[in-house]
Structures are given as C-alpha cells and as structure tokens.
mmCIF file of C-alpha atoms and ligand atoms in Angstrom:
data_model
loop_
_atom_site.group_PDB
_atom_site.id
_atom_site.type_symbol
_atom_site.label_atom_id
_atom_site.label_comp_id
_atom_site.label_asym_id
_atom_site.label_seq_id
_atom_site.Cartn_x
_atom_site.Cartn_y
_atom_site.Cartn_z
ATOM 1 C CA MET A 30 37.618 -23.514 -13.898
ATOM 2 C CA ILE A 31 34.329 -25.348 -11.644
ATOM 3 C CA ALA A 32 32.857 -27.362 -15.024
ATOM 4 C CA PRO A 33 29.161 -27.673 -15.316
ATOM 5 C CA GLY A 34 27.402 -30.586 -13.791
ATOM 6 C CA ALA A 35 29.747 -30.018 -10.356
ATOM 7 C CA THR A 36 26.920 -29.126 -7.189
ATOM 8 C CA ILE A 37 27.494 -26.165 -5.918
ATOM 9 C CA GLY A 38 26.877 -25.795 -1.966
ATOM 10 C CA ILE A 39 24.590 -23.109 -0.807
ATOM 11 C CA ILE A 40 24.312 -22.307 3.379
ATOM 12 C CA GLY A 41 20.805 -20.335 4.097
ATOM 13 C CA GLY A 42 18.110 -21.301 2.204
ATOM 14 C CA GLY A 43 15.521 -18.742 1.985
ATOM 15 C CA GLN A 44 14.852 -16.851 -0.955
ATOM 16 C CA LEU A 45 17.807 -15.280 -2.399
ATOM 17 C CA GLY A 46 19.161 -19.017 -2.252
ATOM 18 C CA ARG A 47 16.174 -20.276 -3.927
ATOM 19 C CA MET A 48 16.708 -17.644 -6.826
ATOM 20 C CA LEU A 49 20.453 -18.688 -7.074
ATOM 21 C CA ALA A 50 19.523 -22.135 -7.242
ATOM 22 C CA LEU A 51 16.852 -21.617 -10.362
ATOM 23 C CA ALA A 52 20.237 -19.676 -11.824
ATOM 24 C CA ALA A 53 22.589 -22.652 -11.714
ATOM 25 C CA ALA A 54 20.457 -24.549 -13.199
ATOM 26 C CA PRO A 55 20.384 -23.107 -16.482
ATOM 27 C CA LEU A 56 24.335 -23.795 -16.624
ATOM 28 C CA GLY A 57 24.208 -27.290 -15.563
ATOM 29 C CA PHE A 58 24.379 -27.133 -12.039
ATOM 30 C CA LYS A 59 23.382 -29.253 -9.466
ATOM 31 C CA VAL A 60 22.557 -27.363 -6.552
ATOM 32 C CA HIS A 61 23.285 -28.136 -2.351
ATOM 33 C CA VAL A 62 21.292 -26.525 0.832
ATOM 34 C CA PHE A 63 22.294 -26.336 3.766
ATOM 35 C CA ASP A 64 19.226 -24.964 6.531
ATOM 36 C CA PRO A 65 18.445 -25.506 10.178
ATOM 37 C CA HIS A 66 15.212 -25.480 9.371
ATOM 38 C CA ALA A 67 12.622 -28.086 8.180
ATOM 39 C CA SER A 68 12.115 -26.916 4.604
ATOM 40 C CA PRO A 69 13.475 -23.562 3.642
ATOM 41 C CA CYS A 70 12.153 -22.372 -0.114
ATOM 42 C CA ALA A 71 15.478 -22.785 -1.699
ATOM 43 C CA ALA A 72 15.917 -26.548 -0.804
ATOM 44 C CA ASP A 73 12.165 -27.179 -2.966
ATOM 45 C CA VAL A 74 14.564 -26.500 -6.070
ATOM 46 C CA ALA A 75 17.825 -27.898 -5.041
ATOM 47 C CA ALA A 76 18.851 -31.612 -5.857
ATOM 48 C CA SER A 77 20.778 -32.114 -2.700
ATOM 49 C CA PHE A 78 19.180 -30.605 1.677
ATOM 50 C CA THR A 79 21.177 -31.133 3.915
ATOM 51 C CA ARG A 80 19.031 -28.991 7.073
ATOM 52 C CA ALA A 81 21.595 -29.005 10.265
ATOM 53 C CA ALA A 82 22.679 -26.188 12.777
ATOM 54 C CA PHE A 83 25.203 -23.618 10.351
ATOM 55 C CA ASP A 84 27.320 -24.216 13.959
ATOM 56 C CA ASP A 85 27.465 -28.679 13.113
ATOM 57 C CA VAL A 86 31.017 -28.198 12.353
ATOM 58 C CA VAL A 87 30.657 -32.509 11.329
ATOM 59 C CA ALA A 88 27.977 -31.773 9.101
ATOM 60 C CA LEU A 89 29.256 -28.864 7.575
ATOM 61 C CA GLU A 90 32.544 -30.641 6.157
ATOM 62 C CA ARG A 91 30.424 -33.968 5.327
ATOM 63 C CA PHE A 92 28.324 -31.075 3.348
ATOM 64 C CA ALA A 93 31.008 -29.480 1.786
ATOM 65 C CA SER A 94 32.871 -32.379 1.126
ATOM 66 C CA ALA A 95 29.722 -33.593 -1.049
ATOM 67 C CA CYS A 96 30.310 -30.571 -3.092
ATOM 68 C CA ASP A 97 32.566 -28.242 -6.003
ATOM 69 C CA VAL A 98 32.839 -25.035 -4.185
ATOM 70 C CA VAL A 99 30.572 -24.098 -1.251
ATOM 71 C CA THR A 100 28.963 -20.560 -1.346
ATOM 72 C CA TYR A 101 26.266 -19.157 1.066
ATOM 73 C CA GLU A 102 23.438 -16.600 1.062
ATOM 74 C CA PHE A 103 22.607 -15.293 4.328
ATOM 75 C CA GLU A 104 25.725 -12.893 6.546
ATOM 76 C CA ASN A 105 24.732 -13.960 9.908
ATOM 77 C CA LEU A 106 26.309 -17.442 10.310
ATOM 78 C CA PRO A 107 28.989 -17.983 12.604
ATOM 79 C CA VAL A 108 32.798 -17.687 10.803
ATOM 80 C CA GLY A 109 34.029 -19.538 13.056
ATOM 81 C CA PRO A 110 32.728 -23.255 11.988
ATOM 82 C CA LEU A 111 33.383 -22.421 8.237
ATOM 83 C CA ALA A 112 37.331 -22.165 9.216
ATOM 84 C CA ASN A 113 36.946 -26.415 7.815
ATOM 85 C CA ILE A 114 35.385 -25.541 4.991
ATOM 86 C CA ALA A 115 37.602 -22.123 3.753
ATOM 87 C CA ASP A 116 39.278 -23.877 0.271
ATOM 88 C CA LYS A 117 36.003 -24.408 -1.214
ATOM 89 C CA LEU A 118 34.054 -21.238 0.534
ATOM 90 C CA ARG A 119 33.450 -17.975 -2.346
ATOM 91 C CA PRO A 120 32.563 -15.275 -1.183
ATOM 92 C CA GLY A 121 35.695 -16.271 1.904
ATOM 93 C CA THR A 122 35.608 -15.748 5.286
ATOM 94 C CA ALA A 123 36.453 -11.861 5.081
ATOM 95 C CA SER A 124 33.860 -10.521 3.674
ATOM 96 C CA LEU A 125 31.005 -12.658 6.158
ATOM 97 C CA ALA A 126 33.266 -11.319 8.795
ATOM 98 C CA ILE A 127 33.181 -7.922 7.913
ATOM 99 C CA ALA A 128 30.226 -7.393 6.914
ATOM 100 C CA GLN A 129 28.809 -8.764 10.001
ATOM 101 C CA ASP A 130 29.512 -6.510 12.506
ATOM 102 C CA ARG A 131 28.294 -2.662 11.244
ATOM 103 C CA CYS A 132 31.474 -1.296 13.464
ATOM 104 C CA ALA A 133 34.034 -3.567 11.866
ATOM 105 C CA GLU A 134 32.125 -2.577 8.210
ATOM 106 C CA LYS A 135 32.548 0.789 8.737
ATOM 107 C CA SER A 136 36.006 0.949 9.702
ATOM 108 C CA PHE A 137 36.944 -1.142 6.574
ATOM 109 C CA VAL A 138 35.052 0.964 4.126
ATOM 110 C CA GLU A 139 36.697 4.623 6.408
ATOM 111 C CA GLU A 140 40.521 1.890 5.268
ATOM 112 C CA ALA A 141 38.911 1.003 1.727
ATOM 113 C CA GLY A 142 38.387 4.735 0.586
ATOM 114 C CA GLY A 143 34.897 4.776 1.439
ATOM 115 C CA ARG A 144 33.162 7.543 3.387
ATOM 116 C CA PRO A 145 30.055 5.780 5.385
ATOM 117 C CA ALA A 146 27.513 7.950 7.406
ATOM 118 C CA SER A 147 30.034 9.484 11.017
ATOM 119 C CA TRP A 148 29.177 7.086 13.470
ATOM 120 C CA ARG A 149 30.350 6.284 16.825
ATOM 121 C CA LYS A 150 30.919 2.503 18.820
ATOM 122 C CA VAL A 151 28.076 1.764 21.410
ATOM 123 C CA ASP A 152 28.677 -0.245 24.732
ATOM 124 C CA GLY A 153 26.818 1.600 26.714
ATOM 125 C CA PRO A 154 24.097 4.605 27.480
ATOM 126 C CA ALA A 155 27.134 6.666 28.382
ATOM 127 C CA ASP A 156 28.798 6.240 24.687
ATOM 128 C CA ILE A 157 24.976 6.653 23.615
ATOM 129 C CA ALA A 158 25.486 10.064 25.530
ATOM 130 C CA ALA A 159 28.644 10.423 24.097
ATOM 131 C CA ALA A 160 27.401 10.051 20.513
ATOM 132 C CA VAL A 161 24.433 12.704 20.981
ATOM 133 C CA GLU A 162 27.205 15.326 21.689
ATOM 134 C CA ALA A 163 29.483 14.483 18.737
ATOM 135 C CA LEU A 164 26.892 13.943 16.118
ATOM 136 C CA GLY A 165 23.862 15.668 16.696
ATOM 137 C CA LEU A 166 20.123 14.521 16.760
ATOM 138 C CA PRO A 167 17.973 12.595 15.694
ATOM 139 C CA LEU A 168 20.548 9.313 15.479
ATOM 140 C CA VAL A 169 19.860 6.040 14.599
ATOM 141 C CA LEU A 170 21.064 3.110 16.976
ATOM 142 C CA LYS A 171 21.695 -0.365 15.231
ATOM 143 C CA THR A 172 22.613 -3.659 16.884
ATOM 144 C CA ARG A 173 26.581 -4.238 15.476
ATOM 145 C CA ARG A 174 25.105 -7.823 14.761
ATOM 146 C CA ASP A 175 22.378 -9.929 13.376
ATOM 147 C CA GLY A 176 20.472 -6.268 12.211
ATOM 148 C CA TYR A 177 18.258 -6.930 8.652
ATOM 149 C CA ASP A 178 15.652 -5.113 7.317
ATOM 150 C CA GLY A 179 15.154 -2.543 9.284
ATOM 151 C CA LYS A 180 15.519 -5.012 12.297
ATOM 152 C CA GLY A 181 17.561 -4.197 15.280
ATOM 153 C CA GLN A 182 17.292 0.065 15.120
ATOM 154 C CA ALA A 183 15.971 2.290 17.272
ATOM 155 C CA TRP A 184 15.324 6.268 15.935
ATOM 156 C CA LEU A 185 17.008 8.440 19.023
ATOM 157 C CA ARG A 186 15.426 11.460 19.323
ATOM 158 C CA SER A 187 15.463 13.205 22.014
ATOM 159 C CA ALA A 188 18.475 13.472 24.595
ATOM 160 C CA ASP A 189 16.262 11.862 27.156
ATOM 161 C CA ASP A 190 15.352 8.455 25.918
ATOM 162 C CA VAL A 191 19.528 7.330 26.113
ATOM 163 C CA GLU A 192 18.013 4.448 29.016
ATOM 164 C CA ARG A 193 15.070 3.234 27.390
ATOM 165 C CA VAL A 194 16.672 3.053 23.988
ATOM 166 C CA TRP A 195 19.786 1.285 25.150
ATOM 167 C CA GLN A 196 16.732 -0.946 27.150
ATOM 168 C CA GLU A 197 14.922 -2.016 23.838
ATOM 169 C CA LEU A 198 17.377 -2.784 21.518
ATOM 170 C CA GLY A 199 18.431 -5.094 24.303
ATOM 171 C CA GLY A 200 21.213 -3.986 26.202
ATOM 172 C CA ARG A 201 22.748 -5.268 23.225
ATOM 173 C CA PRO A 202 26.847 -3.682 21.094
ATOM 174 C CA LEU A 203 25.290 -0.665 18.829
ATOM 175 C CA VAL A 204 26.840 1.623 16.425
ATOM 176 C CA ALA A 205 25.253 4.913 16.426
ATOM 177 C CA GLU A 206 25.295 6.816 13.315
ATOM 178 C CA LYS A 207 24.244 10.231 12.048
ATOM 179 C CA ALA A 208 20.715 10.467 10.461
ATOM 180 C CA ILE A 209 21.257 11.115 7.098
ATOM 181 C CA ASP A 210 19.071 13.624 5.155
ATOM 182 C CA PHE A 211 19.801 12.076 1.921
ATOM 183 C CA GLU A 212 17.741 13.012 -1.329
ATOM 184 C CA ALA A 213 17.877 9.053 -2.164
ATOM 185 C CA GLU A 214 18.738 5.772 -1.561
ATOM 186 C CA PHE A 215 20.588 3.054 -4.477
ATOM 187 C CA SER A 216 22.813 0.564 -4.198
ATOM 188 C CA VAL A 217 26.346 -0.487 -6.102
ATOM 189 C CA VAL A 218 25.302 -4.271 -6.892
ATOM 190 C CA LEU A 219 29.119 -5.471 -8.460
ATOM 191 C CA ALA A 220 30.544 -9.305 -9.130
ATOM 192 C CA ARG A 221 33.875 -9.836 -9.167
ATOM 193 C CA GLY A 222 35.617 -12.770 -10.490
ATOM 194 C CA GLU A 223 38.227 -14.747 -9.469
ATOM 195 C CA ASP A 224 40.923 -12.828 -12.004
ATOM 196 C CA GLY A 225 39.853 -10.066 -10.192
ATOM 197 C CA ALA A 226 37.236 -8.947 -12.766
ATOM 198 C CA LEU A 227 34.665 -6.266 -11.743
ATOM 199 C CA ALA A 228 31.419 -5.899 -13.292
ATOM 200 C CA PHE A 229 28.237 -2.875 -12.392
ATOM 201 C CA PHE A 230 24.978 -4.031 -12.382
ATOM 202 C CA GLU A 231 22.971 -0.613 -13.399
ATOM 203 C CA SER A 232 22.334 1.405 -9.685
ATOM 204 C CA THR A 233 17.999 1.578 -9.411
ATOM 205 C CA ARG A 234 16.550 3.778 -7.172
ATOM 206 C CA ASN A 235 15.891 2.053 -3.979
ATOM 207 C CA ILE A 236 12.692 3.076 -2.157
ATOM 208 C CA HIS A 237 12.530 2.292 1.411
ATOM 209 C CA GLU A 238 9.644 1.595 4.530
ATOM 210 C CA ASP A 239 9.960 1.043 7.580
ATOM 211 C CA GLY A 240 13.621 0.192 6.877
ATOM 212 C CA ILE A 241 12.329 -2.882 4.743
ATOM 213 C CA LEU A 242 12.760 -2.486 0.686
ATOM 214 C CA ARG A 243 10.126 -1.536 -1.033
ATOM 215 C CA ARG A 244 11.139 -0.452 -5.124
ATOM 216 C CA SER A 245 13.612 -0.746 -6.673
ATOM 217 C CA GLU A 246 13.145 1.592 -10.087
ATOM 218 C CA LEU A 247 15.450 2.444 -13.321
ATOM 219 C CA PRO A 248 15.914 5.327 -14.311
ATOM 220 C CA ALA A 249 17.311 5.931 -11.161
ATOM 221 C CA GLY A 250 17.506 9.956 -11.755
ATOM 222 C CA ALA A 251 20.141 12.420 -12.598
ATOM 223 C CA LEU A 252 21.195 13.180 -9.276
ATOM 224 C CA ILE A 253 21.943 9.110 -8.430
ATOM 225 C CA GLU A 254 23.055 9.215 -11.591
ATOM 226 C CA ALA A 255 25.822 12.054 -11.592
ATOM 227 C CA GLN A 256 26.660 9.661 -8.436
ATOM 228 C CA VAL A 257 27.256 5.773 -9.482
ATOM 229 C CA ALA A 258 31.022 6.575 -10.894
ATOM 230 C CA GLU A 259 32.262 7.809 -7.053
ATOM 231 C CA ALA A 260 29.632 4.745 -5.281
ATOM 232 C CA ARG A 261 30.772 2.661 -7.848
ATOM 233 C CA ARG A 262 34.853 2.816 -7.226
ATOM 234 C CA GLN A 263 34.216 2.901 -3.668
ATOM 235 C CA ALA A 264 32.421 -0.190 -3.374
ATOM 236 C CA GLY A 265 35.100 -1.897 -6.065
ATOM 237 C CA ALA A 266 37.530 -0.768 -3.559
ATOM 238 C CA ILE A 267 35.723 -2.524 -1.068
ATOM 239 C CA ALA A 268 35.340 -5.874 -3.619
ATOM 240 C CA GLU A 269 39.411 -5.291 -3.915
ATOM 241 C CA ARG A 270 40.309 -5.185 -0.254
ATOM 242 C CA LEU A 271 38.436 -8.081 0.845
ATOM 243 C CA CYS A 272 39.761 -9.975 -1.862
ATOM 244 C CA HIS A 273 35.665 -10.765 -2.358
ATOM 245 C CA ILE A 274 34.700 -13.021 -5.634
ATOM 246 C CA GLY A 275 31.288 -13.670 -6.253
ATOM 247 C CA VAL A 276 28.599 -10.281 -6.057
ATOM 248 C CA LEU A 277 28.830 -7.366 -3.225
ATOM 249 C CA THR A 278 26.569 -5.388 -2.932
ATOM 250 C CA VAL A 279 26.785 -2.013 -1.134
ATOM 251 C CA GLU A 280 24.204 0.352 -0.290
ATOM 252 C CA PHE A 281 24.558 4.204 -0.867
ATOM 253 C CA PHE A 282 22.780 7.114 0.360
ATOM 254 C CA ALA A 283 22.918 10.227 -2.739
ATOM 255 C CA CYS A 284 23.184 13.228 -0.384
ATOM 256 C CA ALA A 285 23.534 16.332 -1.644
ATOM 257 C CA ASP A 286 27.342 16.619 -1.006
ATOM 258 C CA GLY A 287 27.622 12.818 -2.677
ATOM 259 C CA PRO A 288 27.026 9.086 -1.909
ATOM 260 C CA LEU A 289 27.409 7.665 1.810
ATOM 261 C CA VAL A 290 28.079 4.567 1.802
ATOM 262 C CA ASN A 291 25.020 3.096 4.855
ATOM 263 C CA GLU A 292 26.745 -0.850 4.453
ATOM 264 C CA ILE A 293 27.532 -3.595 2.289
ATOM 265 C CA ALA A 294 25.750 -7.404 1.344
ATOM 266 C CA PRO A 295 28.671 -10.191 0.537
ATOM 267 C CA ARG A 296 26.024 -11.958 -1.495
ATOM 268 C CA VAL A 297 23.443 -10.871 -4.311
ATOM 269 C CA HIS A 298 20.648 -8.228 -2.589
ATOM 270 C CA ASN A 299 17.268 -7.496 -2.831
ATOM 271 C CA SER A 300 17.648 -4.499 -4.836
ATOM 272 C CA GLY A 301 19.397 -6.442 -7.576
ATOM 273 C CA HIS A 302 16.162 -8.646 -8.056
ATOM 274 C CA TRP A 303 14.668 -6.320 -11.284
ATOM 275 C CA THR A 304 18.263 -8.239 -12.795
ATOM 276 C CA ILE A 305 16.571 -11.395 -13.668
ATOM 277 C CA GLU A 306 14.321 -9.874 -16.564
ATOM 278 C CA GLY A 307 16.257 -6.377 -16.696
ATOM 279 C CA ALA A 308 19.795 -7.133 -17.521
ATOM 280 C CA ALA A 309 21.139 -9.823 -19.789
ATOM 281 C CA THR A 310 22.479 -11.644 -17.026
ATOM 282 C CA SER A 311 20.674 -11.732 -13.864
ATOM 283 C CA GLN A 312 23.004 -10.920 -10.161
ATOM 284 C CA PHE A 313 22.376 -14.527 -9.584
ATOM 285 C CA ALA A 314 23.930 -16.440 -12.876
ATOM 286 C CA GLN A 315 26.499 -13.795 -12.580
ATOM 287 C CA HIS A 316 27.385 -14.838 -8.424
ATOM 288 C CA ILE A 317 27.246 -18.561 -9.878
ATOM 289 C CA ARG A 318 29.950 -17.793 -12.360
ATOM 290 C CA ALA A 319 31.921 -15.813 -10.294
ATOM 291 C CA ILE A 320 32.122 -18.617 -7.882
ATOM 292 C CA THR A 321 32.742 -21.134 -10.167
ATOM 293 C CA GLY A 322 35.940 -19.028 -12.470
ATOM 294 C CA LEU A 323 33.346 -18.844 -15.821
ATOM 295 C CA PRO A 324 33.311 -15.684 -17.283
ATOM 296 C CA LEU A 325 31.585 -12.604 -16.110
ATOM 297 C CA GLY A 326 28.500 -11.911 -18.150
ATOM 298 C CA SER A 327 27.106 -8.751 -19.428
ATOM 299 C CA THR A 328 25.445 -6.307 -17.765
ATOM 300 C CA ALA A 329 23.406 -4.953 -20.490
ATOM 301 C CA LEU A 330 19.811 -3.476 -20.123
ATOM 302 C CA ARG A 331 17.130 -4.967 -21.904
ATOM 303 C CA ALA A 332 15.038 -1.909 -21.183
ATOM 304 C CA THR A 333 14.978 1.818 -19.880
ATOM 305 C CA ARG A 334 12.079 1.222 -17.909
ATOM 306 C CA VAL A 335 12.402 -0.976 -15.194
ATOM 307 C CA THR A 336 10.905 -1.365 -11.762
ATOM 308 C CA MET A 337 10.597 -3.922 -8.757
ATOM 309 C CA ASP A 338 7.820 -4.287 -6.543
ATOM 310 C CA ASN A 339 8.531 -6.320 -3.131
ATOM 311 C CA LEU A 340 5.360 -8.283 -2.048
ATOM 312 C CA ILE A 341 5.639 -8.294 2.122
ATOM 313 C CA GLY A 342 3.429 -10.035 3.963
ATOM 314 C CA ASP A 343 -0.659 -10.062 2.899
ATOM 315 C CA GLU A 344 0.760 -8.126 -0.004
ATOM 316 C CA ILE A 345 1.025 -11.994 -1.540
ATOM 317 C CA ASP A 346 -2.371 -12.669 -1.988
ATOM 318 C CA ARG A 347 -2.610 -10.563 -4.508
ATOM 319 C CA TRP A 348 -1.293 -12.946 -6.781
ATOM 320 C CA PRO A 349 -4.461 -14.636 -8.468
ATOM 321 C CA GLU A 350 -4.542 -10.151 -9.665
ATOM 322 C CA LEU A 351 -0.387 -10.624 -10.348
ATOM 323 C CA ALA A 352 -0.704 -13.597 -12.375
ATOM 324 C CA ALA A 353 -2.899 -12.369 -14.534
ATOM 325 C CA ASP A 354 -1.132 -9.449 -14.890
ATOM 326 C CA LEU A 355 0.769 -9.712 -19.054
ATOM 327 C CA ASP A 356 3.134 -7.013 -17.545
ATOM 328 C CA ALA A 357 4.215 -8.395 -14.266
ATOM 329 C CA ALA A 358 6.452 -10.901 -14.603
ATOM 330 C CA LEU A 359 5.622 -12.012 -10.760
ATOM 331 C CA HIS A 360 8.255 -14.375 -8.397
ATOM 332 C CA LEU A 361 6.505 -16.058 -4.945
ATOM 333 C CA TYR A 362 8.952 -17.858 -3.160
ATOM 334 C CA GLY A 363 6.912 -20.576 -1.302
ATOM 335 C CA LYS A 364 7.640 -19.718 1.463
ATOM 336 C CA GLY A 365 5.014 -20.616 3.536
ATOM 337 C CA ALA A 366 2.269 -18.311 6.682
ATOM 338 C CA ALA A 367 2.848 -14.534 5.026
ATOM 339 C CA ARG A 368 4.027 -13.012 8.454
ATOM 340 C CA PRO A 369 3.831 -9.069 8.554
ATOM 341 C CA GLY A 370 7.343 -7.620 7.034
ATOM 342 C CA ARG A 371 8.087 -11.352 6.032
ATOM 343 C CA LYS A 372 9.347 -10.754 2.271
ATOM 344 C CA MET A 373 6.958 -13.616 -0.160
ATOM 345 C CA GLY A 374 7.652 -12.246 -3.148
ATOM 346 C CA HIS A 375 8.963 -9.688 -6.015
ATOM 347 C CA VAL A 376 7.005 -8.207 -8.616
ATOM 348 C CA THR A 377 8.746 -6.429 -11.727
ATOM 349 C CA ARG A 378 7.659 -4.493 -14.591
ATOM 350 C CA LEU A 379 9.370 -3.673 -17.548
ATOM 351 C CA GLY A 380 8.182 -1.189 -19.584
HETATM 352 P P1 ATP B 449 18.135 -4.102 4.589
HETATM 353 O O1 ATP B 449 18.779 -5.309 5.498
HETATM 354 O O2 ATP B 449 17.202 -4.334 4.575
HETATM 355 O O3 ATP B 449 19.996 -4.211 4.324
HETATM 356 P P2 ATP B 449 19.268 -3.214 7.890
HETATM 357 O O4 ATP B 449 18.351 -3.966 8.413
HETATM 358 O O5 ATP B 449 20.285 -3.773 7.074
HETATM 359 O O6 ATP B 449 18.539 -3.072 6.356
HETATM 360 P P3 ATP B 449 20.056 -0.878 7.300
HETATM 361 O O7 ATP B 449 20.759 -1.297 5.666
HETATM 362 O O8 ATP B 449 21.351 -0.394 7.755
HETATM 363 O O9 ATP B 449 19.262 -1.544 7.618
HETATM 364 O O10 ATP B 449 19.047 0.263 7.504
HETATM 365 C C1 ATP B 449 18.010 0.008 7.148
HETATM 366 C C2 ATP B 449 17.000 1.961 6.007
HETATM 367 O O11 ATP B 449 16.615 2.664 7.516
HETATM 368 C C3 ATP B 449 18.106 2.392 5.231
HETATM 369 O O12 ATP B 449 18.367 1.685 4.108
HETATM 370 C C4 ATP B 449 17.761 3.893 5.607
HETATM 371 O O13 ATP B 449 16.297 3.996 4.814
HETATM 372 C C5 ATP B 449 17.264 4.468 7.033
HETATM 373 N N1 ATP B 449 18.468 4.221 7.265
HETATM 374 C C6 ATP B 449 19.008 3.953 7.728
HETATM 375 N N2 ATP B 449 20.161 4.254 8.844
HETATM 376 C C7 ATP B 449 20.325 5.928 8.438
HETATM 377 C C8 ATP B 449 20.791 6.763 8.892
HETATM 378 N N3 ATP B 449 21.908 7.156 9.587
HETATM 379 N N4 ATP B 449 20.013 7.720 8.613
HETATM 380 C C9 ATP B 449 19.394 8.152 7.696
HETATM 381 N N5 ATP B 449 18.622 6.619 7.436
HETATM 382 C C10 ATP B 449 18.661 5.314 7.436
HETATM 383 MG MG1 MG B 450 20.317 -1.725 4.649
#
C-alpha cells in the first residue's frame, strides 16, 4: 500500500489529470504532472510539474524516481519509452497498448469474451472495398490510432467514395466497422484493485453529438438497465485479462439483441464525471485508491436522477449564468482558448 503523503505521478496534464489531482488531495497525496505543453490545466493544481515530451526517456525516468506510483490520463502515449518505469506504472502498459490500437482492441475484446461491432482491418482502398462487401453500407472508418472525440473518423455511404475517404483520413491504417443501429449508448466505468477486487459505477445513458459526448444521464432507461449485467460481465473480463489496476471504461452500444462493445478507455472517462457529485466515491478518487492499493470506495448513488452536460467550445461563455444556478455543480477546466469541439468544462445536476 502506498501511504498518504506519497507522490502520485500523472502522465498527461488535461482535465482528467486535473480532476485526478483534485481527488488525490483529500487522501493526503501530492501530485506530479508530466506533460509536453507549457501550462497544462492539471499542473495548476499539482505540487510539481515536469514539462517534457512523452518519449523523453531520461525525463520520464527522473520523473518516476520522484514519484511513488505513476499513472496516465491519456492513452495515446508511446508505449516503448515507458519500459524503464514499468515497475511504478499503474495501470500497466498492456492496458495502454491494447486501447491505443483499434484492431488490437477489438481482437482483445473478442478473446476476453466480449462482443464488438463487426469489423475489418484496413490497410488500403482494396481492404475498404472488401469491408463493404463483407459488412455492407454505410460503414464507419476510423484511424487505428490517435482518434478521440470522433476525430479521425469518416462515414462511407457509397462504394464510389472509397478512394476519397481513404485520402480524407490521410492514407493511414484504419478499421472498418459495421454501422450499428443502436437504441442507446452507455458505458461501464469500473475500478479494479491490486487484489483483483472489482467495483462498478452505475451506467448512465450517454448522448453523443458529432462523435463527442454531450450528456450523461441517470436513470439510463429500461433497455440499458436490462443490459448492464451482461456489459459488466464483459467489461470485468476485459479488466481481468489486462491485469488492469485502476479505473477502466468500456463503451457500449445497447442494441435490440444485447450490448456491443464500442471501445475501451484504460482510464477515468467523461461518462463518469457525474460521479464527483452523484456517487459516494468519485471515479477519480476510486482511481487514486486503486493505484495506491487502498481499499476501493463505495460506488453507491447519492441521487436517483443525475445529468452531466459537457461545456464544449464557446458554451463555456455561459459560466456566469451557470455559476448563479444553485442546482448546478459547475466544473471549469481552466484550459484557455475555447476552440470549437474542445471540452472546456461540465455541469452536473442531481435531482
Ligand atoms: P471518444 O474519445 O469520445 O470516446 P472516439 O473518437 O474514440 O470518441 P468512438 O467512440 O469510436 O470515437 O465513436 C464516437 C461516437 O460515434 C460513438 O459514441 C457513436 O455515437 C458513434 N459511432 C462510432 N462507431 C459507430 C458505429 N460502428 N456505428 C454507429 N455509430 C458509431
Ligand atoms: Mg468513444
């Protein structure tokens, strides 16, 4: 067990790192952020900050030697440079390596007994044509690596557009996925402790717009509620097979014939932000507990109705009105420029 007073290293300095740091403080931990940017928003609430590239092996080793345990809040990190700090890293590099390659991820999900949407590996336009043959149209094409918030994705609606879509996505390795006619989306946010204990948060209904999470809400509705047990079985099996320590999120499509895995995030997740106010232990506190070897906290609900709305781009300009709303728990990430599509904050309401 890593006792309070120790220092937790967080690789990645975005809003997830910021909320992890804020959750580490009440447990008496200090946080050291590692990020290549000049002033990442997590560094504003951390005791120490190392500014270095994610593949700077020397800086990573120096950083790790100043920390008692190291975690990450961002999955598109190069895995190779982490080899020398692997003994301090929780979760380990297996979770990272699997989650950052959509093909490796889908194969892994299948091996773990999970059910992803039908997919094909794509290394060129001929593979796209073969995927159209096998899966039908429309198809969604996603870059195998580096996608987030719906970036690096394109829909293929006509076989005439194969070449255009291949170019549009930069001629990079892709995965082709069957278009899923889902009824709803939800995720399983779980924590796995060092001893293998699993704790599951309630599953919200997740509403996306243009590939980006707009809102999470509870109750999630009868269809999702009926599928949560099976989804937890799949997500738990994935966590176990990864020997994952910490919070892990698995996104699901709720379909008429049961849940389909969309993707894995080896970390705290936007669809779990509501737990800060809505659960006895937040996903952030739970992650800190898991990686330090503390007992996992209670995931009990504090309210029966919860909504979490993201503040995306210039929606952040509504902050004065939201700050005056007595029913709104306002979270601003301190990120600076409100570029379109950028997650700037969120608002949670319990009712
Ligand atoms: P994030 O980082 O926000 O989770 P991402 O860039 O990794 O997003 P995905 O989760 O793969 O992207 O897709 C984003 C959204 O696009 C999904 O939540 C869903 O609404 C839609 N989508 C993705 N794949 C499919 C599919 N095969 N069929 C139908 N809709 C899809
Ligand atoms: Mg997603």
